[in-house]
Tab-separated table of C-alpha atoms and ligand atoms in Angstrom:
chain	number	residue	atom	x	y	z
A	150	UNK	CA	0.124	-0.243	0.313
A	151	UNK	CA	1.283	3.373	-1.065
A	152	UNK	CA	0.773	5.977	2.040
A	153	UNK	CA	1.138	9.981	2.084
A	154	UNK	CA	2.723	11.957	5.124
A	155	UNK	CA	2.371	15.792	4.998
A	156	UNK	CA	4.406	17.454	7.348
A	157	UNK	CA	7.726	16.516	8.287
A	158	UNK	CA	8.079	17.587	11.620
A	159	UNK	CA	8.746	15.529	14.933
A	160	UNK	CA	5.372	13.650	14.098
A	161	UNK	CA	5.773	13.480	10.407
A	162	UNK	CA	9.360	12.317	10.055
A	163	UNK	CA	9.020	9.624	12.481
A	164	UNK	CA	5.592	8.693	10.963
A	165	UNK	CA	6.985	8.469	7.498
A	166	UNK	CA	9.803	6.531	8.956
A	167	UNK	CA	7.315	4.328	10.644
A	168	UNK	CA	5.191	3.444	8.099
A	169	UNK	CA	8.269	2.475	5.682
A	170	UNK	CA	9.119	0.098	9.003
A	171	UNK	CA	5.887	-1.334	8.365
A	172	UNK	CA	6.262	-2.570	4.785
A	173	UNK	CA	4.182	0.669	3.453
A	174	UNK	CA	5.722	2.979	0.518
A	175	UNK	CA	5.910	6.163	1.773
A	176	UNK	CA	6.324	9.749	0.289
A	177	UNK	CA	6.480	12.375	3.067
A	178	UNK	CA	5.538	16.066	1.994
A	179	UNK	CA	6.670	19.024	3.559
A	180	UNK	CA	7.025	22.941	2.007
A	181	UNK	CA	10.431	23.060	4.107
A	182	UNK	CA	12.913	22.359	1.284
A	183	UNK	CA	15.705	22.228	3.870
A	184	UNK	CA	13.867	19.525	5.949
A	185	UNK	CA	13.395	17.798	2.936
A	186	UNK	CA	16.799	17.328	1.915
A	187	UNK	CA	18.031	16.170	4.630
A	188	UNK	CA	15.499	13.437	5.268
A	189	UNK	CA	16.330	12.400	1.397
A	190	UNK	CA	20.024	12.321	2.565
A	191	UNK	CA	19.038	9.995	5.632
A	192	UNK	CA	19.018	12.511	8.254
A	193	UNK	CA	17.051	13.575	10.867
A	194	UNK	CA	16.740	17.244	11.120
A	195	UNK	CA	16.483	16.842	14.980
A	196	UNK	CA	17.656	14.637	17.592
A	197	UNK	CA	15.084	11.258	18.198
A	198	UNK	CA	16.624	8.094	19.092
A	199	UNK	CA	16.683	5.751	16.750
A	200	UNK	CA	15.276	7.440	13.962
A	201	UNK	CA	18.527	7.933	11.928
A	202	UNK	CA	18.367	4.127	11.902
A	203	UNK	CA	15.333	4.211	10.401
A	204	UNK	CA	16.028	6.363	7.615
A	205	UNK	CA	19.078	4.474	6.926
A	206	UNK	CA	17.109	1.135	6.338
A	207	UNK	CA	14.211	2.719	4.000
A	208	UNK	CA	15.521	5.603	2.259
A	209	UNK	CA	17.703	5.649	-0.751
A	210	UNK	CA	18.043	3.574	-3.766
A	211	UNK	CA	15.322	1.059	-4.073
A	212	UNK	CA	14.035	2.170	-0.796
A	213	UNK	CA	10.315	2.715	0.203
A	214	UNK	CA	10.614	6.095	1.872
A	215	UNK	CA	11.118	9.376	-0.015
A	216	UNK	CA	10.747	13.119	0.507
A	217	UNK	CA	9.912	15.971	-1.352
A	218	UNK	CA	8.373	19.263	-1.495
A	219	UNK	CA	5.637	18.718	-4.003
A	220	UNK	CA	2.128	17.949	-3.106
A	221	UNK	CA	1.459	16.393	-6.543
A	222	UNK	CA	3.166	13.245	-5.281
A	223	UNK	CA	0.432	12.701	-2.922
A	224	UNK	CA	-1.660	11.170	-5.584
A	225	UNK	CA	-2.254	7.704	-6.078
A	226	UNK	CA	-1.718	6.738	-2.395
A	227	UNK	CA	-4.547	5.411	-0.705
A	228	UNK	CA	-3.853	7.196	2.715
A	229	UNK	CA	-2.515	10.321	3.411
A	230	UNK	CA	-1.627	11.348	7.384
A	231	UNK	CA	-1.602	15.006	8.068
A	232	UNK	CA	1.227	15.627	10.416
A	233	UNK	CA	1.008	19.315	10.810
A	234	UNK	CA	2.501	21.852	13.279
A	235	UNK	CA	-0.556	23.262	15.258
A	236	UNK	CA	1.454	26.365	17.442
A	237	UNK	CA	-0.348	28.558	19.722
A	238	UNK	CA	-1.497	31.392	17.811
A	239	UNK	CA	0.591	34.259	18.109
A	240	UNK	CA	-1.738	36.971	19.837
A	241	UNK	CA	-3.883	34.639	21.848
A	242	UNK	CA	-4.107	31.209	23.546
A	243	UNK	CA	-5.594	29.271	20.461
A	244	UNK	CA	-3.875	26.906	18.265
A	245	UNK	CA	-3.070	28.327	15.273
A	246	UNK	CA	-4.499	26.267	12.501
A	247	UNK	CA	-3.431	28.347	9.201
A	248	UNK	CA	-0.533	25.450	8.508
A	249	UNK	CA	-3.564	22.554	8.971
A	250	UNK	CA	-5.708	24.623	6.848
A	251	UNK	CA	-3.332	25.394	4.084
A	252	UNK	CA	-1.734	21.932	3.876
A	253	UNK	CA	-5.465	20.189	3.730
A	254	UNK	CA	-5.989	23.045	1.096
A	255	UNK	CA	-2.778	21.737	-0.966
A	256	UNK	CA	-3.601	18.084	-0.826
A	257	UNK	CA	-6.919	18.159	-1.637
A	258	UNK	CA	-6.256	19.959	-4.930
A	259	UNK	CA	-4.882	16.745	-6.200
A	260	UNK	CA	-7.243	14.492	-4.720
A	261	UNK	CA	-9.873	16.068	-7.020
A	262	UNK	CA	-12.863	13.094	-7.759
A	263	UNK	CA	-10.314	10.473	-5.986
A	264	UNK	CA	-11.305	7.916	-3.472
A	265	UNK	CA	-8.973	8.111	-0.943
A	266	UNK	CA	-8.694	8.556	2.552
A	267	UNK	CA	-7.128	11.272	4.769
A	268	UNK	CA	-6.100	10.677	7.861
A	269	UNK	CA	-5.413	13.844	10.756
A	270	UNK	CA	-2.701	12.885	13.327
A	271	UNK	CA	-2.786	16.286	14.570
A	272	UNK	CA	-3.458	18.084	17.689
A	273	UNK	CA	-6.164	20.194	17.189
A	274	UNK	CA	-9.154	21.572	18.842
A	275	UNK	CA	-12.413	19.649	18.911
A	276	UNK	CA	-14.513	20.712	16.102
A	277	UNK	CA	-11.446	20.830	13.584
A	278	UNK	CA	-11.703	17.591	11.653
A	279	UNK	CA	-15.527	18.434	10.822
A	280	UNK	CA	-14.366	21.600	9.034
A	281	UNK	CA	-11.562	19.815	7.604
A	282	UNK	CA	-13.909	16.984	6.021
A	283	UNK	CA	-15.643	19.954	4.453
A	284	UNK	CA	-13.108	21.724	3.202
A	285	UNK	CA	-11.472	18.446	1.590
A	286	UNK	CA	-15.113	17.830	0.275
A	287	UNK	CA	-15.585	21.228	-0.880
A	288	UNK	CA	-12.129	20.993	-3.229
A	289	UNK	CA	-11.788	17.262	-4.091
A	290	UNK	CA	-15.587	16.026	-3.840
A	291	UNK	CA	-17.353	13.399	-2.088
A	292	UNK	CA	-14.993	10.660	-2.626
A	293	UNK	CA	-12.291	11.976	-0.001
A	294	UNK	CA	-12.853	10.343	3.188
A	295	UNK	CA	-11.473	12.389	6.703
A	296	UNK	CA	-10.717	10.175	9.640
A	297	UNK	CA	-9.035	11.593	13.059
A	298	UNK	CA	-6.454	9.266	14.701
A	299	UNK	CA	-3.969	11.208	17.130
A	300	UNK	CA	-0.763	10.517	18.086
A	301	UNK	CA	0.330	9.773	21.532
A	302	UNK	CA	3.917	9.577	20.647
A	303	UNK	CA	6.754	11.266	23.527
A	304	UNK	CA	9.778	12.720	22.137
A	305	UNK	CA	12.887	10.725	22.800
A	306	UNK	CA	10.616	7.484	22.255
A	307	UNK	CA	9.285	8.680	19.018
A	308	UNK	CA	9.956	5.864	17.421
A	309	UNK	CA	9.012	3.015	19.810
A	310	UNK	CA	5.622	4.789	20.347
A	311	UNK	CA	4.835	5.043	16.801
A	312	UNK	CA	5.811	1.667	16.257
A	313	UNK	CA	4.089	0.304	19.150
A	314	UNK	CA	1.844	2.591	20.366
A	315	UNK	CA	-0.250	2.135	23.698
A	316	UNK	CA	-3.658	2.745	21.898
A	317	UNK	CA	-4.864	3.524	18.749
A	318	UNK	CA	-7.830	5.736	18.640
A	319	UNK	CA	-10.193	6.211	15.650
A	320	UNK	CA	-12.260	8.477	14.744
A	321	UNK	CA	-14.446	7.823	11.817
A	322	UNK	CA	-17.875	8.324	9.915
A	323	UNK	CA	-17.996	5.379	8.155
A	324	UNK	CA	-17.474	1.364	8.232
A	325	UNK	CA	-14.901	1.537	5.173
A	326	UNK	CA	-12.860	4.560	6.863
A	327	UNK	CA	-12.737	2.047	9.733
A	328	UNK	CA	-11.758	-0.961	8.050
A	329	UNK	CA	-9.014	0.769	5.810
A	330	UNK	CA	-7.034	2.270	9.265
A	331	UNK	CA	-7.497	-1.401	11.129
A	332	UNK	CA	-6.026	-2.556	7.744
A	333	UNK	CA	-3.064	-0.036	7.837
A	334	UNK	CA	-2.548	-0.945	11.527
A	335	UNK	CA	-2.808	-4.517	10.993
A	336	UNK	CA	0.335	-5.040	12.664
A	337	UNK	CA	-0.074	-3.014	15.744
A	338	UNK	CA	-2.885	-4.758	16.282
A	339	UNK	CA	-2.318	-8.147	16.362
A	340	UNK	CA	0.341	-7.548	18.349
A	341	UNK	CA	-2.442	-6.716	20.890
A	342	UNK	CA	-2.720	-2.553	20.846
A	343	UNK	CA	-6.170	-1.905	22.291
A	344	UNK	CA	-8.328	0.135	19.030
A	345	UNK	CA	-11.003	2.518	20.320
A	346	UNK	CA	-13.610	3.626	17.220
A	347	UNK	CA	-15.167	7.212	17.831
A	348	UNK	CA	-16.695	9.928	16.330
A	349	UNK	CA	-14.531	12.798	15.211
A	350	UNK	CA	-14.808	15.361	18.417
A	351	UNK	CA	-14.253	12.814	20.786
A	352	UNK	CA	-10.976	11.185	19.249
A	353	UNK	CA	-9.942	15.036	18.805
A	354	UNK	CA	-10.857	15.514	22.915
A	355	UNK	CA	-8.826	12.156	23.783
A	356	UNK	CA	-5.394	14.016	22.805
A	357	UNK	CA	-6.087	17.228	24.183
A	358	UNK	CA	-7.704	15.648	27.502
A	359	UNK	CA	-4.674	12.911	28.083
A	360	UNK	CA	-1.975	16.089	27.618
A	361	UNK	CA	-4.227	18.383	29.854
A	362	UNK	CA	-4.699	15.076	32.513
A	363	UNK	CA	-0.979	14.509	32.176
A	364	UNK	CA	0.142	18.466	32.592
A	365	UNK	CA	-2.278	18.383	35.711
A	366	UNK	CA	-0.585	15.332	37.266
A	367	UNK	CA	2.480	17.187	36.860
A	368	UNK	CA	1.499	20.590	38.458
A	369	UNK	CA	-0.513	18.614	41.396
A	370	UNK	CA	2.867	17.461	42.768
A	371	UNK	CA	4.882	20.458	42.083
A	372	UNK	CA	2.362	22.255	44.413
A	373	UNK	CA	2.688	19.400	46.962
A	374	UNK	CA	6.320	19.858	46.374
A	375	UNK	CA	6.289	23.028	47.218
A	376	UNK	CA	4.211	22.382	50.888
A	377	UNK	CA	6.555	19.858	51.359
A	378	UNK	CA	9.381	22.501	51.265
A	379	UNK	CA	7.637	24.375	53.885
A	380	UNK	CA	6.789	21.918	56.127
A	381	UNK	CA	9.695	20.258	55.976
A	382	UNK	CA	8.923	16.676	54.109
A	383	UNK	CA	9.707	14.989	51.094
A	384	UNK	CA	8.143	14.727	47.862
A	385	UNK	CA	9.761	11.641	46.370
A	386	UNK	CA	8.947	9.670	48.936
A	387	UNK	CA	5.485	11.382	49.331
A	388	UNK	CA	5.104	10.346	45.053
A	389	UNK	CA	6.496	7.050	45.560
A	390	UNK	CA	3.814	6.414	48.475
A	391	UNK	CA	0.520	7.552	46.903
A	392	UNK	CA	2.039	6.042	43.444
A	393	UNK	CA	1.729	2.501	44.745
A	394	UNK	CA	-2.024	3.151	45.094
A	395	UNK	CA	-3.127	1.743	41.424
A	396	UNK	CA	-5.471	4.615	40.834
A	397	UNK	CA	-2.619	7.010	40.934
A	398	UNK	CA	0.349	5.824	39.724
A	399	UNK	CA	3.806	6.740	39.731
A	400	UNK	CA	4.294	7.971	36.624
A	401	UNK	CA	4.589	11.424	35.872
A	402	UNK	CA	4.850	12.213	39.213
A	403	UNK	CA	8.431	13.546	39.346
A	404	UNK	CA	8.688	17.053	40.940
A	405	UNK	CA	10.699	19.519	39.750
A	406	UNK	CA	11.369	22.482	37.294
A	407	UNK	CA	7.972	21.053	35.624
A	408	UNK	CA	6.949	20.562	31.555
A	409	UNK	CA	7.621	22.476	28.448
A	410	UNK	CA	8.068	21.330	25.334
A	411	UNK	CA	5.893	21.975	21.884
A	412	UNK	CA	2.953	20.257	23.665
A	413	UNK	CA	1.873	20.254	27.086
A	414	UNK	CA	2.070	23.972	27.837
A	415	UNK	CA	0.602	25.184	24.224
A	416	UNK	CA	-2.025	22.150	24.519
A	417	UNK	CA	-3.495	23.286	27.699
A	418	UNK	CA	-3.960	26.603	26.908
A	419	UNK	CA	-5.646	25.828	23.557
A	420	UNK	CA	-7.766	23.036	25.113
A	421	UNK	CA	-8.556	25.776	27.571
A	422	UNK	CA	-9.796	28.411	24.976
A	423	UNK	CA	-11.431	26.327	22.830
A	424	UNK	CA	-13.586	25.308	26.279
A	425	UNK	CA	-14.058	28.890	26.636
A	426	UNK	CA	-15.661	29.249	23.237
A	427	UNK	CA	-17.770	26.075	23.545
A	428	UNK	CA	-19.268	27.988	26.758
A	429	UNK	CA	-17.234	25.910	29.643
A	430	UNK	CA	-14.507	28.189	29.992
A	431	UNK	CA	-15.396	28.465	34.014
A	432	UNK	CA	-14.953	24.596	34.286
A	433	UNK	CA	-11.052	24.854	33.201
A	434	UNK	CA	-10.444	27.467	35.113
A	435	UNK	CA	-8.007	25.177	36.864
A	436	UNK	CA	-6.250	24.756	33.454
A	437	UNK	CA	-4.888	28.197	34.022
A	438	UNK	CA	-3.999	27.329	37.359
A	439	UNK	CA	-1.682	24.031	36.234
A	440	UNK	CA	-0.025	26.362	33.786
A	441	UNK	CA	0.428	28.883	36.846
A	442	UNK	CA	1.766	26.460	39.127
A	443	UNK	CA	4.000	25.391	36.651
A	444	UNK	CA	5.608	28.480	35.635
A	445	UNK	CA	5.911	29.583	39.006
A	446	UNK	CA	8.363	26.530	39.692
A	447	UNK	CA	11.218	28.232	36.727
A	448	UNK	CA	11.051	31.493	39.315
A	449	UNK	CA	11.166	29.443	42.307
A	450	UNK	CA	14.794	28.131	40.738
A	451	UNK	CA	16.124	30.937	40.592
A	452	UNK	CA	14.908	32.611	44.219
A	453	UNK	CA	16.831	29.051	45.079
A	454	UNK	CA	19.965	30.817	43.412
A	455	UNK	CA	19.820	33.833	45.235
A	456	UNK	CA	18.939	32.289	48.559
A	457	UNK	CA	22.337	30.660	48.123
A	458	UNK	CA	24.153	33.300	46.240
A	459	UNK	CA	22.701	36.332	47.196
A	460	UNK	CA	22.598	39.268	44.245
A	461	UNK	CA	23.294	37.293	41.166
A	462	UNK	CA	24.885	40.120	39.323
A	463	UNK	CA	28.206	39.054	37.885
A	464	UNK	CA	27.753	35.766	39.994
A	465	UNK	CA	29.389	32.423	37.608
A	466	UNK	CA	26.424	29.804	37.567
A	467	UNK	CA	26.586	26.960	35.406
A	468	UNK	CA	23.732	25.237	33.693
A	469	UNK	CA	23.286	21.534	32.835
A	470	UNK	CA	20.582	21.557	30.625
A	471	UNK	CA	19.064	23.239	27.601
A	472	UNK	CA	16.610	20.976	25.945
A	473	UNK	CA	12.894	20.800	27.859
A	474	UNK	CA	13.491	16.826	28.289
A	475	UNK	CA	16.482	14.179	28.233
A	476	UNK	CA	16.740	12.477	25.086
A	477	UNK	CA	15.768	15.708	22.867
A	478	UNK	CA	17.682	18.429	21.545
A	479	UNK	CA	13.692	20.469	21.593
A	480	UNK	CA	14.008	23.792	23.011
A	481	UNK	CA	10.350	24.896	22.409
A	482	UNK	CA	8.890	26.385	25.864
A	483	UNK	CA	12.651	24.983	27.439
A	484	UNK	CA	12.122	25.138	31.361
A	485	UNK	CA	15.840	24.901	31.588
A	486	UNK	CA	16.337	27.959	29.159
A	487	UNK	CA	13.802	29.865	30.560
A	488	UNK	CA	15.574	29.810	34.114
A	489	UNK	CA	18.967	30.435	32.245
A	490	UNK	CA	17.436	33.602	30.424
A	491	UNK	CA	15.584	34.528	33.699
A	492	UNK	CA	19.653	34.564	35.907
A	493	UNK	CA	21.036	36.190	32.701
A	494	UNK	CA	18.454	39.168	33.207
A	495	UNK	CA	18.930	39.343	36.950
A	496	UNK	CA	23.330	39.793	35.850
A	497	UNK	CA	24.295	36.535	36.101
A	498	UNK	CA	27.030	35.168	34.029
A	499	UNK	CA	25.290	31.489	33.082
A	500	UNK	CA	27.201	29.196	31.035
A	501	UNK	CA	24.928	26.003	29.635
A	502	UNK	CA	25.705	22.659	28.759
A	503	UNK	CA	23.784	20.011	26.680
A	504	UNK	CA	24.541	16.760	25.444
A	505	UNK	CA	22.578	17.470	22.616
A	506	UNK	CA	20.633	20.780	22.486
A	507	UNK	CA	23.512	23.366	22.447
A	508	UNK	CA	22.696	23.965	18.559
A	509	UNK	CA	18.781	24.407	18.811
A	510	UNK	CA	19.701	26.520	21.982
A	511	UNK	CA	22.171	28.483	20.226
A	512	UNK	CA	19.846	29.178	17.406
A	513	UNK	CA	16.610	30.156	19.383
A	514	UNK	CA	18.571	32.179	22.219
A	515	UNK	CA	21.641	33.675	20.533
A	516	UNK	CA	22.229	35.912	23.386
A	517	UNK	CA	22.994	32.595	25.871
A	518	UNK	CA	26.472	31.366	26.188
A	519	UNK	CA	26.324	27.722	25.523
A	520	UNK	CA	29.753	25.829	26.132
A	521	UNK	CA	30.970	22.368	24.894
A	522	UNK	CA	31.300	20.385	28.287
A	523	UNK	CA	30.348	19.926	31.509
A	524	UNK	CA	33.826	21.119	33.136
A	525	UNK	CA	33.331	23.952	31.164
A	526	UNK	CA	30.171	25.082	32.589
A	527	UNK	CA	31.001	24.401	36.121
A	528	UNK	CA	34.322	26.083	35.905
A	529	UNK	CA	34.870	28.507	38.705
A	530	UNK	CA	31.219	28.403	38.659
A	531	UNK	CA	29.382	29.400	42.207
A	532	UNK	CA	26.785	27.507	41.671
A	533	UNK	CA	25.748	24.296	39.423
A	534	UNK	CA	22.079	24.157	38.464
A	535	UNK	CA	20.976	20.458	36.745
A	536	UNK	CA	17.571	21.563	35.006
A	537	UNK	CA	17.158	18.486	32.478
A	538	UNK	CA	17.652	15.666	33.629
A	539	UNK	CA	20.420	13.820	31.334
A	540	UNK	CA	21.516	10.536	32.481
A	541	UNK	CA	25.061	11.788	31.928
A	542	UNK	CA	24.289	14.505	35.165
A	543	UNK	CA	23.618	11.330	37.581
A	544	UNK	CA	26.481	9.834	36.502
A	545	UNK	CA	28.683	13.196	37.453
A	546	UNK	CA	31.188	12.048	40.122
A	547	UNK	CA	30.591	15.052	42.839
A	548	UNK	CA	33.764	14.579	44.153
A	549	UNK	CA	35.529	15.675	40.588
A	550	UNK	CA	33.164	18.467	39.798
A	551	UNK	CA	33.937	20.079	43.271
A	552	UNK	CA	37.534	20.682	42.503
A	553	UNK	CA	36.446	22.532	39.155
A	554	UNK	CA	33.941	25.065	40.837
A	555	UNK	CA	34.491	28.051	43.120
A	556	UNK	CA	31.932	27.339	45.403
A	557	UNK	CA	29.884	23.787	46.025
A	558	UNK	CA	26.652	25.066	45.284
A	559	UNK	CA	24.485	22.398	43.225
A	560	UNK	CA	20.505	22.993	42.783
A	561	UNK	CA	18.947	19.821	41.526
A	562	UNK	CA	15.840	20.893	39.766
A	563	UNK	CA	15.142	17.954	38.621
A	564	UNK	CA	15.408	15.697	41.883
A	565	UNK	CA	17.073	13.147	40.616
A	566	UNK	CA	20.861	13.834	41.707
A	567	UNK	CA	21.874	11.269	44.659
A	568	UNK	CA	22.242	14.162	46.903
A	569	UNK	CA	23.660	11.977	49.881
A	570	UNK	CA	26.960	11.605	47.675
A	571	UNK	CA	26.619	14.867	46.510
A	572	UNK	CA	26.206	16.294	49.822
A	573	UNK	CA	29.279	13.659	51.520
A	574	UNK	CA	31.647	14.907	48.695
A	575	UNK	CA	31.082	18.731	50.068
A	576	UNK	CA	28.041	20.440	48.317
A	577	UNK	CA	25.333	22.463	49.394
A	578	UNK	CA	22.216	20.740	47.883
A	579	UNK	CA	18.897	21.784	47.346
A	580	UNK	CA	16.168	20.124	45.614
A	581	UNK	CA	12.361	21.094	44.794
A	582	UNK	CA	10.301	19.620	47.752
A	583	UNK	CA	13.144	17.356	48.834
A	584	UNK	CA	14.979	17.548	52.060
B	643	UGA	C1	3.890	14.632	25.556
B	643	UGA	C2	3.140	13.518	25.620
B	643	UGA	O1	3.170	12.818	26.918
B	643	UGA	C3	2.583	12.585	24.849
B	643	UGA	O2	1.789	11.159	25.111
B	643	UGA	C4	1.898	13.366	23.257
B	643	UGA	O3	2.392	12.753	22.309
B	643	UGA	C5	2.810	14.702	23.145
B	643	UGA	O4	3.060	15.350	24.306
B	643	UGA	C6	2.275	15.806	22.013
B	643	UGA	O5	1.255	16.150	22.232
B	643	UGA	O6	2.708	15.702	20.861
B	643	UGA	P1	6.432	15.180	24.693
B	643	UGA	O7	6.275	16.761	24.960
B	643	UGA	O8	7.053	14.540	24.436
B	643	UGA	O9	5.044	14.242	25.299
B	643	UGA	O10	6.972	14.544	26.631
B	643	UGA	P2	6.802	14.351	27.896
B	643	UGA	O11	7.387	13.202	28.235
B	643	UGA	O12	5.141	13.861	28.123
B	643	UGA	O13	6.812	15.489	28.981
B	643	UGA	C7	6.346	17.009	29.162
B	643	UGA	C8	7.240	17.450	30.267
B	643	UGA	O14	7.009	17.046	31.116
B	643	UGA	C9	8.812	17.734	29.789
B	643	UGA	O15	9.566	19.390	30.192
B	643	UGA	C10	9.419	16.818	31.193
B	643	UGA	O16	10.252	17.052	31.903
B	643	UGA	C11	7.957	16.735	32.479
B	643	UGA	N1	7.810	16.495	33.157
B	643	UGA	C12	7.510	14.916	32.861
B	643	UGA	C13	7.834	16.585	34.848
B	643	UGA	O17	8.033	17.765	34.907
B	643	UGA	N2	7.311	15.768	35.388
B	643	UGA	C14	7.094	13.981	34.993
B	643	UGA	O18	7.295	13.578	36.214
B	643	UGA	C15	7.126	13.675	33.790
């Protein structure tokens, strides 16, 4: 079967490679010529473990995976996946759907009078799929059907999540669309992945509510961490203890600097904006609080630095981590770089090291200073701030690093360094909600 994948960002590039791995003939289409060129040469335009291996296997002479900027090449594919970004609008909390609409229009022009299925995977405000179906029909005719099949992949595990998702949600309006999607995902379904079939609106809401719930879980534990600090309790032990209750579960209860990235922050804002449009805004006021608690963690880390160092002007600070989470070079809404920017604004001399996100960090924040090793960041520093939990940072020998810094202060904003070992090596250790 031939499939097209429209949009080759984090979602689309991995989906295209995953589809090729599952045996499909895949054409990936993007308006960004640089991205297409990189992917066509077998290079992932961003860091994602396992993606380059898949590209190496399927791109090139005789391979099943090609990339192009020409929408006409979508013609003839039986299924077209829409993997277009829906960033936050520049003037509001709502999602910007301009790119999705433009892609649907460009695709539809090449599908006139065909019988084919377009499958939306982007995270969109509820009601978008119904509008996109109308748009497709108005341009291409009644033979082009839409389905909505949200994607739940996590950056850093995107290949794994694409090939072995924990559920498939099929938002469809006909048996034909459901049957075709079941054929596309036959291998995944055979491997035991649960399938949920629903209408468009439910499928759209499954995705945004999953992200809203995850964000709420993180902000809940971060709110608890604030009380733990005030009461002298330990939020890590607390999370372990409540996590044993299967109704609660331990995952996504790691207190610390909070969430960032291209999904959770903008998705809760867009969901709140859409709920307000629909008349349920007040009910979702709590998502504003989830957002506020999350962003407040960043200010809290700066306050901790001030508690340790006093006035930050002229003080040298090492920042470990730039990406919004480990195993990614994505710095969109990165809590680490937000903290670094706040420290610089307070006059500190900040050096940042990240195992992979130095390049993307520098492009997004040209005024911040990125260095190429932990030691370079820590040299003569008066405080070391651990802001993204890369495994490399947990492996630091605190006794060795203590010799590099000017003063052995560490703020572990991800609460995952071995604090006994750091203290034993002479460091003043501070975490968030841990004693
Ligand atoms: C998130 C969802 O987890 C995916 O299921 C979803 O498909 C994706 O958004 C999306 O909408 O496309 P992702 O943004 O890759 O995936 O990142 P997460 O693993 O969810 O982490 C988000 C943030 O929460 C990170 O900054 C992480 O450091 C933080 N986090 C996570 C915590 O602060 N505490 C935790 O316990 C877990």
